[in-house]
Coordinates of C-alpha atoms in Angstrom, one line a residue:
X266 CA -58.3 28.7 2.9
X267 CA -56.1 30.7 5.3
X268 CA -53.9 33.6 3.9
X269 CA -51.3 35.9 5.2
X270 CA -53.4 39.0 5.3
X271 CA -54.7 41.6 7.7
X272 CA -57.7 43.2 6.3
X273 CA -58.7 42.3 2.8
X274 CA -59.7 45.9 2.1
X275 CA -56.2 47.0 2.8
X276 CA -54.4 44.1 1.1
X277 CA -53.2 45.8 -2.0
X278 CA -52.0 49.0 -0.2
X279 CA -50.1 46.8 2.3
X280 CA -48.6 44.7 -0.4
X281 CA -47.5 47.8 -2.3
X282 CA -45.9 49.1 0.9
X283 CA -44.1 45.7 1.4
X284 CA -42.8 45.8 -2.3
X285 CA -41.5 49.4 -2.0
X286 CA -40.0 48.9 1.5
X287 CA -38.1 45.8 0.3
X288 CA -36.8 47.3 -2.9
X289 CA -33.6 48.8 -1.5
X290 CA -34.7 52.3 -2.4
X291 CA -35.2 51.4 -6.0
X292 CA -39.0 52.0 -6.0
X293 CA -41.3 54.7 -4.6
X294 CA -45.1 55.1 -4.3
X295 CA -47.5 57.9 -4.5
X296 CA -49.2 59.0 -1.2
X297 CA -52.2 61.1 -0.4
X298 CA -55.2 59.0 -1.4
X299 CA -55.5 55.4 -0.2
X300 CA -57.5 54.5 -3.3
X301 CA -54.5 55.5 -5.5
X302 CA -51.8 52.8 -5.4
X303 CA -49.1 53.7 -7.8
X304 CA -45.5 52.3 -7.8
X305 CA -42.8 54.2 -9.7
X306 CA -39.1 54.4 -10.2
X307 CA -37.4 56.3 -7.4
X308 CA -34.6 57.4 -9.7
X309 CA -36.9 58.7 -12.5
X310 CA -35.9 62.1 -13.9
X311 CA -38.7 62.4 -16.5
X312 CA -36.1 63.0 -19.2
X313 CA -37.2 60.2 -21.5
X314 CA -40.5 58.6 -22.6
X315 CA -42.4 57.3 -19.5
X316 CA -44.1 53.8 -19.6
X317 CA -47.2 53.3 -17.5
X318 CA -49.1 50.1 -17.2
X319 CA -51.0 48.1 -14.6
X320 CA -54.3 46.6 -13.8
X321 CA -55.8 44.5 -11.2
X322 CA -53.7 43.0 -8.4
X323 CA -53.3 39.3 -8.0
X324 CA -50.9 38.9 -11.0
X325 CA -47.7 39.5 -9.0
X326 CA -44.9 40.2 -9.8
X327 CA -46.9 41.9 -12.6
X328 CA -47.3 44.8 -12.8
X329 CA -45.6 46.6 -9.9
X330 CA -42.8 44.1 -9.8
X331 CA -41.7 45.1 -13.3
X332 CA -41.2 48.8 -12.5
X333 CA -37.5 49.7 -13.1
X334 CA -34.8 50.6 -15.5
X335 CA -35.5 49.2 -19.0
X336 CA -39.1 48.3 -18.1
X337 CA -42.0 50.2 -16.6
X338 CA -41.7 53.7 -15.2
X339 CA -44.9 53.3 -13.1
X340 CA -47.5 50.6 -12.4
X341 CA -51.0 51.4 -11.3
X342 CA -52.5 48.8 -9.0
X343 CA -56.2 48.0 -8.8
X344 CA -57.9 45.8 -6.3
X345 CA -57.6 42.0 -6.8
X346 CA -58.6 41.3 -10.4
X347 CA -60.2 44.8 -10.7
X348 CA -59.0 47.6 -12.9
X349 CA -57.7 50.7 -11.1
X350 CA -59.8 53.8 -11.2
X351 CA -59.4 56.6 -13.9
X352 CA -58.0 58.9 -11.2
X353 CA -55.4 56.4 -10.2
X354 CA -54.2 55.9 -13.7
X355 CA -54.1 59.6 -14.4
X356 CA -52.1 60.1 -11.2
X357 CA -49.6 57.6 -12.4
X358 CA -49.3 59.3 -15.8
X359 CA -48.9 62.8 -14.2
X360 CA -46.4 61.6 -11.7
X361 CA -43.8 60.3 -14.3
X362 CA -44.5 62.1 -17.6
X363 CA -42.2 64.9 -18.8
X364 CA -41.7 66.7 -22.1
X365 CA -40.8 63.4 -23.9
X366 CA -44.4 62.1 -23.3
X367 CA -45.9 58.8 -22.1
X368 CA -46.9 55.4 -23.5
X369 CA -49.7 53.6 -21.7
X370 CA -49.7 49.8 -22.2
X371 CA -53.2 48.3 -21.7
X372 CA -54.3 44.7 -21.4
X373 CA -57.4 44.0 -23.5
X374 CA -60.0 43.7 -20.8
X375 CA -63.0 46.1 -20.8
X376 CA -62.2 47.6 -17.4
X377 CA -58.6 48.3 -18.3
X378 CA -59.4 49.6 -21.8
X379 CA -62.0 52.0 -20.4
X380 CA -60.2 53.3 -17.3
X381 CA -56.7 53.5 -18.8
X382 CA -58.1 54.9 -22.1
X383 CA -60.2 57.7 -20.3
X384 CA -57.1 58.6 -18.2
X385 CA -55.0 58.9 -21.3
X386 CA -57.6 61.1 -22.9
X387 CA -57.7 63.4 -19.8
X388 CA -53.9 63.5 -19.8
X389 CA -54.0 64.5 -23.5
X390 CA -56.5 67.2 -22.8
X391 CA -53.9 68.6 -20.2
X392 CA -51.4 68.9 -23.0
X393 CA -49.4 65.8 -22.3
X394 CA -47.9 63.9 -25.2
X395 CA -49.5 60.4 -24.8
X396 CA -49.8 57.2 -26.8
X397 CA -51.6 54.0 -26.0
X398 CA -51.1 50.4 -27.1
X399 CA -53.5 47.6 -26.3
X400 CA -52.2 44.0 -26.0
X401 CA -54.5 41.2 -27.1
X402 CA -52.2 38.1 -27.2
X403 CA -54.5 35.3 -26.1
X404 CA -55.3 32.8 -28.9
X405 CA -57.6 30.6 -26.8
X406 CA -60.8 31.7 -28.7
X407 CA -60.3 31.4 -32.5
X408 CA -61.7 34.4 -34.3
X409 CA -62.4 36.4 -31.1
X410 CA -63.3 40.0 -31.7
X411 CA -61.5 41.0 -28.4
X412 CA -58.7 38.6 -27.6
X413 CA -57.6 39.0 -24.0
X414 CA -54.3 40.5 -22.9
X415 CA -52.4 38.0 -20.8
X416 CA -48.7 37.2 -20.1
X417 CA -47.4 38.4 -23.5
X418 CA -48.1 41.9 -22.3
X419 CA -44.8 41.6 -20.3
X420 CA -42.8 41.2 -23.5
X421 CA -44.4 44.4 -24.8
X422 CA -43.2 46.1 -21.6
X423 CA -39.7 45.0 -22.2
X424 CA -39.6 46.0 -25.9
X425 CA -41.1 49.4 -25.1
X426 CA -39.0 49.8 -22.0
X427 CA -35.8 49.2 -24.0
X428 CA -36.8 51.7 -26.6
X429 CA -37.6 54.3 -24.0
X430 CA -34.5 53.6 -22.1
X431 CA -32.3 54.3 -25.1
X432 CA -33.9 57.7 -25.6
X433 CA -36.1 57.1 -28.6
X434 CA -38.9 59.5 -29.1
X435 CA -42.6 58.7 -28.2
X436 CA -43.7 57.8 -31.7
X437 CA -40.9 55.3 -32.1
X438 CA -41.5 53.8 -28.6
X439 CA -45.2 53.4 -29.4
X440 CA -44.4 51.9 -32.8
X441 CA -42.1 49.3 -31.3
X442 CA -44.7 48.4 -28.7
X443 CA -47.4 48.0 -31.3
X444 CA -45.3 45.9 -33.5
X445 CA -44.4 43.6 -30.6
X446 CA -48.1 43.4 -29.4
X447 CA -49.1 42.4 -32.9
X448 CA -46.8 39.5 -33.1
X449 CA -47.1 37.9 -29.6
X450 CA -49.5 35.0 -29.1
X451 CA -50.2 33.3 -25.8
X452 CA -52.2 30.3 -24.5
X453 CA -52.8 29.1 -20.9
X454 CA -53.6 25.8 -19.2
X455 CA -54.7 25.1 -15.6
X456 CA -55.7 22.2 -13.5
X457 CA -57.3 24.3 -10.7
X458 CA -58.9 27.7 -10.3
X459 CA -57.6 30.3 -7.9
X460 CA -58.3 31.3 -4.4
X461 CA -59.4 34.9 -3.6
X462 CA -57.7 36.2 -0.5
X463 CA -59.9 35.5 2.4
X464 CA -62.1 33.2 0.3
X465 CA -62.2 29.5 -0.6
X466 CA -60.6 27.6 -3.3
X467 CA -62.5 27.0 -6.5
X468 CA -63.2 23.4 -7.5
X469 CA -64.9 23.4 -10.9
X470 CA -62.7 20.7 -12.4
X471 CA -63.0 17.0 -11.8
X472 CA -59.9 15.0 -11.0
X473 CA -57.7 14.6 -14.1
X474 CA -59.3 17.5 -15.9
X475 CA -57.7 20.6 -17.2
X476 CA -58.8 23.9 -18.7
X477 CA -57.2 24.9 -21.9
X478 CA -57.3 28.6 -22.9
X479 CA -58.2 30.2 -19.6
X480 CA -57.6 33.8 -18.6
X481 CA -55.7 35.4 -15.7
X482 CA -58.7 36.3 -13.5
X483 CA -59.9 32.9 -12.6
X484 CA -62.4 32.8 -15.5
X485 CA -63.0 29.3 -16.9
X486 CA -61.0 28.0 -19.9
X487 CA -62.6 27.8 -23.3
X488 CA -62.2 24.0 -23.4
X489 CA -62.0 21.3 -20.8
X490 CA -59.7 18.4 -21.6
X491 CA -58.4 15.2 -19.9
X492 CA -55.1 16.2 -18.6
X493 CA -52.5 14.4 -20.7
X494 CA -48.9 13.6 -19.8
X495 CA -46.7 16.6 -20.0
X496 CA -45.1 15.5 -23.3
X497 CA -48.5 15.4 -25.0
X498 CA -49.7 18.6 -23.3
X499 CA -46.6 20.4 -24.7
X500 CA -47.4 19.1 -28.2
X501 CA -51.0 20.3 -27.9
X502 CA -50.2 23.8 -26.7
X503 CA -47.3 24.1 -29.2
X504 CA -49.6 23.1 -32.0
X505 CA -52.1 25.8 -31.1
X506 CA -49.4 28.5 -30.9
X507 CA -47.9 27.3 -34.2
X508 CA -51.3 28.0 -36.0
X509 CA -51.2 31.5 -34.5
X510 CA -47.4 32.1 -35.3
X511 CA -46.9 30.4 -38.6
X512 CA -43.7 30.0 -40.5
X513 CA -40.3 28.9 -39.5
X514 CA -38.7 32.0 -38.2
X515 CA -37.0 32.2 -34.8
X516 CA -39.1 32.9 -31.7
X517 CA -38.8 34.1 -28.1
X518 CA -40.8 31.9 -25.7
X519 CA -42.0 33.1 -22.3
X520 CA -43.0 30.1 -20.1
X521 CA -45.1 31.6 -17.3
X522 CA -46.2 30.0 -14.0
X523 CA -49.7 31.1 -13.2
X524 CA -48.9 30.9 -9.5
X525 CA -49.4 27.5 -8.0
X526 CA -47.4 25.2 -10.2
X527 CA -44.2 23.6 -8.8
X528 CA -40.8 24.4 -10.3
X529 CA -40.5 20.6 -11.1
X530 CA -43.7 20.7 -13.2
X531 CA -42.7 24.0 -14.9
X532 CA -39.3 22.5 -15.9
X533 CA -40.9 19.3 -17.3
X534 CA -43.5 21.4 -19.4
X535 CA -40.7 23.6 -20.6
X536 CA -38.7 20.6 -21.9
X537 CA -41.8 19.2 -23.5
X538 CA -42.5 22.4 -25.4
X539 CA -38.9 22.8 -26.5
X540 CA -39.1 19.2 -27.9
X541 CA -41.8 20.2 -30.4
X542 CA -41.4 21.7 -33.9
X543 CA -42.4 25.1 -32.3
X544 CA -39.7 24.6 -29.7
X545 CA -37.2 24.0 -32.5
X546 CA -37.8 27.6 -33.5
X547 CA -37.2 29.0 -30.1
X548 CA -34.0 31.0 -29.9
X549 CA -34.6 32.9 -26.7
X550 CA -36.3 31.3 -23.6
X551 CA -37.7 33.4 -20.8
X552 CA -38.6 31.4 -17.7
X553 CA -40.0 29.1 -16.6
X554 CA -40.9 31.7 -14.0
X555 CA -43.9 33.2 -12.2
X556 CA -44.3 36.4 -14.2
X557 CA -48.0 37.1 -14.6
X558 CA -49.8 34.9 -12.2
X559 CA -53.5 34.4 -11.2
X560 CA -53.0 34.3 -7.5
X561 CA -52.5 30.5 -6.7
X562 CA -53.8 29.0 -9.9
X563 CA -52.1 25.7 -10.7
X564 CA -51.4 26.3 -14.3
X565 CA -49.0 27.8 -16.9
X566 CA -49.1 29.8 -20.0
X567 CA -46.9 30.1 -23.1
X568 CA -46.2 33.2 -25.0
X569 CA -44.4 33.1 -28.4
X570 CA -43.0 36.1 -30.1
X571 CA -41.4 36.4 -33.5
X572 CA -37.8 37.4 -33.1
X573 CA -35.7 39.8 -35.2
X574 CA -32.4 41.5 -34.3
X575 CA -34.1 44.5 -32.7
X576 CA -36.5 42.5 -30.6
X577 CA -33.7 40.1 -29.5
X578 CA -31.6 43.2 -28.4
X579 CA -34.6 44.5 -26.4
X580 CA -35.4 41.2 -24.7
X581 CA -31.7 40.5 -23.8
X582 CA -30.9 44.0 -22.6
X583 CA -30.0 44.2 -18.9
X584 CA -32.4 45.4 -16.3
X585 CA -32.1 45.9 -12.6
X586 CA -35.6 44.5 -12.0
X587 CA -35.1 41.3 -10.0
X588 CA -38.5 39.7 -11.0
X589 CA -37.8 39.9 -14.7
X590 CA -37.2 36.4 -16.2
X591 CA -34.0 36.8 -18.0
X592 CA -33.9 35.8 -21.7
X593 CA -31.4 33.0 -22.3
X594 CA -30.3 31.4 -25.7
X595 CA -31.7 27.9 -26.2
X596 CA -29.0 25.3 -26.7
X597 CA -28.8 21.6 -26.7
X598 CA -28.3 20.3 -23.2
X599 CA -24.7 19.8 -22.1
X600 CA -24.1 16.1 -21.5
X601 CA -21.1 14.6 -19.7
X602 CA -20.3 11.0 -19.1
X603 CA -20.3 9.5 -15.7
X604 CA -16.9 9.7 -13.9
X605 CA -14.7 6.8 -14.9
X606 CA -14.1 5.6 -11.4
X607 CA -17.8 5.5 -10.7
X608 CA -18.4 3.5 -13.9
X609 CA -15.7 1.0 -12.9
X610 CA -17.1 0.5 -9.4
X611 CA -19.6 -2.2 -10.3
X612 CA -17.5 -4.8 -12.1
X613 CA -14.3 -4.2 -10.0
X614 CA -14.6 -7.6 -8.3
X615 CA -15.5 -10.9 -10.1
X616 CA -18.2 -13.1 -8.7
X617 CA -17.0 -15.8 -6.3
X618 CA -18.8 -18.4 -4.1
X619 CA -18.5 -19.4 -0.4
X620 CA -21.4 -21.5 0.8
X621 CA -21.1 -20.2 4.4
X622 CA -21.2 -16.6 3.3
X623 CA -24.1 -17.3 1.1
X624 CA -26.1 -18.9 3.9
X625 CA -25.4 -15.9 6.2
X626 CA -26.4 -13.3 3.6
X627 CA -29.5 -15.3 2.8
X628 CA -30.5 -15.6 6.4
X629 CA -30.1 -11.9 7.1
X630 CA -32.0 -10.8 3.9
X631 CA -34.8 -13.4 4.6
X632 CA -35.2 -12.0 8.1
X633 CA -35.4 -8.4 6.9
X634 CA -38.0 -9.4 4.3
X635 CA -40.0 -11.2 6.9
X636 CA -40.0 -8.2 9.2
X637 CA -41.3 -5.7 6.6
X638 CA -44.8 -5.4 7.9
X639 CA -43.6 -5.2 11.5
X640 CA -41.1 -2.4 10.8
X641 CA -43.5 -0.4 8.6
X642 CA -46.0 -0.5 11.4
X643 CA -43.5 0.8 13.9
X644 CA -42.4 3.5 11.5
X645 CA -46.0 4.5 10.8
X646 CA -46.2 5.6 14.5
X647 CA -42.9 7.6 14.5
X648 CA -42.0 8.3 10.9
X649 CA -43.4 7.9 7.4
X650 CA -44.1 4.2 7.5
X651 CA -41.6 2.9 5.1
X652 CA -38.6 1.6 7.1
X653 CA -39.7 -2.0 6.6
X654 CA -40.0 -1.5 2.8
X655 CA -36.6 0.2 2.7
X656 CA -34.8 -2.7 4.4
X657 CA -36.9 -5.4 2.6
X658 CA -36.3 -3.8 -0.9
X659 CA -32.6 -3.7 -0.2
X660 CA -32.7 -7.3 1.0
X661 CA -34.5 -8.5 -2.1
X662 CA -32.0 -6.7 -4.3
X663 CA -29.1 -8.4 -2.6
X664 CA -30.7 -11.8 -2.9
X665 CA -31.3 -11.3 -6.6
X666 CA -27.6 -10.5 -7.0
X667 CA -26.3 -13.1 -4.6
X668 CA -24.6 -15.3 -7.2
X669 CA -22.9 -12.3 -8.7
X670 CA -21.4 -11.1 -5.5
X671 CA -17.7 -11.7 -4.6
X672 CA -18.6 -14.0 -1.6
X673 CA -15.1 -15.3 -1.1
X674 CA -13.5 -11.9 -0.7
X675 CA -14.7 -10.1 2.5
X676 CA -13.5 -6.5 1.6
X677 CA -14.8 -6.8 -2.0
X678 CA -18.1 -8.3 -0.7
X679 CA -18.7 -5.3 1.6
X680 CA -18.0 -2.8 -1.2
X681 CA -20.4 -4.7 -3.5
X682 CA -23.1 -4.6 -0.8
X683 CA -22.5 -0.8 -0.3
X684 CA -22.8 -0.3 -4.1
X685 CA -26.0 -2.2 -4.3
X686 CA -27.5 -0.5 -1.3
X687 CA -26.7 2.9 -2.6
X688 CA -28.4 2.1 -5.9
X689 CA -31.6 0.4 -4.7
X690 CA -32.3 1.3 -1.0
X691 CA -34.5 4.3 -0.5
X692 CA -34.6 6.6 2.6
X693 CA -31.9 7.5 5.0
X694 CA -31.6 3.9 6.4
X695 CA -30.4 2.6 3.0
X696 CA -27.8 5.3 2.6
X697 CA -26.6 4.8 6.2
X698 CA -26.1 1.1 5.7
X699 CA -24.3 1.7 2.4
X700 CA -21.9 4.0 4.3
X701 CA -21.5 1.3 6.9
X702 CA -20.5 -1.4 4.5
X703 CA -18.3 0.9 2.4
X704 CA -16.2 1.8 5.5
X705 CA -16.2 -1.8 6.7
X706 CA -14.9 -2.9 3.4
X707 CA -12.1 -0.3 3.3
X708 CA -11.1 -1.4 6.9
X709 CA -11.0 -5.0 5.9
X710 CA -8.9 -4.2 2.8
X711 CA -6.5 -2.5 5.2
X712 CA -5.9 -5.7 7.2
X713 CA -8.5 -5.3 10.0
X714 CA -10.4 -8.2 11.3
X715 CA -14.2 -8.4 11.2
X716 CA -15.0 -6.9 14.7
X717 CA -12.6 -4.0 14.2
X718 CA -13.8 -3.4 10.6
X719 CA -17.4 -3.4 11.6
X720 CA -16.7 -1.0 14.5
X721 CA -14.9 1.3 12.0
X722 CA -18.0 1.1 9.8
X723 CA -20.2 2.2 12.7
X724 CA -17.9 5.1 13.4
X725 CA -18.1 6.4 9.8
X726 CA -21.9 5.9 9.9
X727 CA -22.1 8.1 13.0
X728 CA -19.7 10.7 11.5
X729 CA -21.8 11.1 8.3
X730 CA -25.2 10.5 9.8
X731 CA -24.8 12.9 12.7
X732 CA -26.5 10.5 15.2
X733 CA -25.0 8.9 18.4
X734 CA -26.1 6.0 20.7
X735 CA -29.0 7.3 22.7
X736 CA -30.4 9.3 19.8
X737 CA -33.1 6.7 19.2
X738 CA -31.7 5.3 15.9
X739 CA -30.4 2.0 14.6
X740 CA -27.1 2.8 16.3
X741 CA -28.8 2.0 19.6
X742 CA -28.8 -1.7 18.5
X743 CA -25.8 -1.7 16.2
X744 CA -23.1 -0.2 18.6
X745 CA -23.9 -2.5 21.6
X746 CA -23.9 -5.5 19.2
X747 CA -20.5 -4.6 17.8
X748 CA -19.2 -3.9 21.3
X749 CA -20.2 -7.5 22.3
X750 CA -18.5 -8.9 19.3
X751 CA -15.3 -7.0 20.1
X752 CA -15.5 -8.3 23.7
X753 CA -15.5 -11.9 22.4
X754 CA -19.2 -12.6 23.2
X755 CA -19.7 -14.1 19.8
X756 CA -22.8 -13.7 17.5
X757 CA -25.2 -14.9 20.2
X758 CA -24.0 -12.2 22.6
X759 CA -24.1 -9.6 19.8
X760 CA -27.7 -10.6 19.0
X761 CA -28.7 -10.2 22.7
X762 CA -27.0 -6.9 22.9
X763 CA -28.8 -5.7 19.7
X764 CA -32.2 -6.9 21.1
X765 CA -31.7 -5.1 24.4
X766 CA -30.5 -1.9 22.6
X767 CA -33.6 -1.9 20.3
X768 CA -35.9 -2.5 23.4
X769 CA -34.2 0.5 25.2
X770 CA -35.3 2.9 22.4
X771 CA -38.9 2.5 23.5
X772 CA -38.0 4.2 26.8
X773 CA -36.2 7.1 25.1
X774 CA -38.2 10.3 25.3
X775 CA -36.4 12.2 22.5
X776 CA -35.0 11.3 19.1
X777 CA -31.8 13.0 18.1
X778 CA -32.2 12.9 14.3
X779 CA -34.7 11.9 11.5
X780 CA -38.4 12.4 11.4
X781 CA -38.9 11.1 14.9
X782 CA -36.9 14.1 16.2
X783 CA -40.0 16.3 15.5
X784 CA -42.3 14.2 17.7
X785 CA -43.3 14.8 21.3
X786 CA -42.2 12.4 24.0
X787 CA -45.8 11.1 24.3
X788 CA -45.7 10.0 20.6
X789 CA -42.5 8.1 21.1
X790 CA -43.3 6.4 24.5
X791 CA -43.4 2.7 24.2
X792 CA -42.4 2.5 20.5
X793 CA -39.2 0.9 19.5
X794 CA -37.2 2.6 16.8
X795 CA -37.8 0.6 13.6
X796 CA -34.2 1.0 12.4
X797 CA -32.9 -0.5 15.7
X798 CA -35.4 -3.3 15.5
X799 CA -34.2 -4.1 11.9
X800 CA -30.6 -4.3 13.2
X801 CA -31.7 -6.6 16.0
X802 CA -33.5 -8.9 13.5
X803 CA -30.4 -9.0 11.4
X804 CA -28.2 -10.1 14.3
X805 CA -30.7 -12.6 15.4
X806 CA -30.5 -14.2 12.0
X807 CA -26.7 -14.1 12.1
X808 CA -26.7 -15.9 15.4
X809 CA -29.3 -18.4 14.3

């Protein structure tokens, strides 16, 4: 897989430079040894307890992205998924620690425990006041002697950061951090592994499988399951966390994107979790957001934290750090009724019958349904292959409603057609035809005749759609056809003009709008625009 990198060996150093350079002067970094990559607050005066954390890179925005007022004072960055060296951690401690001392927050992985722990001991030997707290929030492995530290670590950062920012002494900052760490429980899920920069994507899962209880370094989950619908997945994960956080007290919940999950999926999963008994206890929601990732892993994690007044104050305290997922109160969704005028649009005109109108509508719809395969084949060469389906679906919907249409009232009929097309027709073609019929109906209601009203509809279509004749769209058939009608050439003349206009699109070397506008002239050569052909088929049916 391709990546936006230069040299993998320089990846972390260059990423740190990019973060600091883009921080607006808020962050700084240590310099002097390329193996020491420490990001720190540029405004730090060492007048309060310092907070140092960090670990392997690849979890961005953690850890360096959470350096700032009310959070970390410094973050020490190792190579991807590798703990930083003892010297790097000690450099970070020495760079930010003053008389108030330093709290070092460590994720419960062997490399981090050893390197951060030894650095803390060396700092203590230099006479620096120092405390450590280890976060072990992962509940994936029941009874594990050494649960991993994963995304819940960030909540410890915020609680400790708030305590330090308000000037509390080191012992109290450490006590607050330990209490937070003791209560936080996390669980992860993923449907793919992650791709190391410059490497290839992992593929250890079969289609439809998921790993429950995986870590943040690409390691396998403790359990492979068939991926259920999001609602069921939310219940499964919430039930596991409920076992770890029993009772009925209020909670804070961090919904964390592991890096490669779409915002849509994260929102659906968040809603699913909040709909569970565990979700009913959630008073503060953080995310969904990419907070502690595992490169591009397609997955998510949940971190639940018991909430009291002090913890709530810490989690909701303002911070300048842009990556921090702000805590928001959970409330029932605000629901508003549809606008009255929209609700009244459908039944505005009663059904009426006119055999001639019914025959015309049926003929046009039948022609469009019959042309579905032809139009799709044309669109497959210049678009996404669905123009025929778009027109045919709209035609079927109109035929299904034919007896309920106000056939005897031209203006009302056009408005009804516009309403149905807007509701059932997909793609831009359906919307454009809805605009066309809406404007035509308004013009008929104002006293215009059919040729004038149809021309007005085409003008509004151009105004909203942004295309003009010659842009290789349905207008290249529609506008000549309506011009022929206005000139008194009748439906037969209009049909001939539409056919000629559609044929002319095959000779146009550029498209002015739509997906075809991204194609080269060689891809368009000899291919009629499918929308123009649809219009030609409709006028041929009218003339027939």
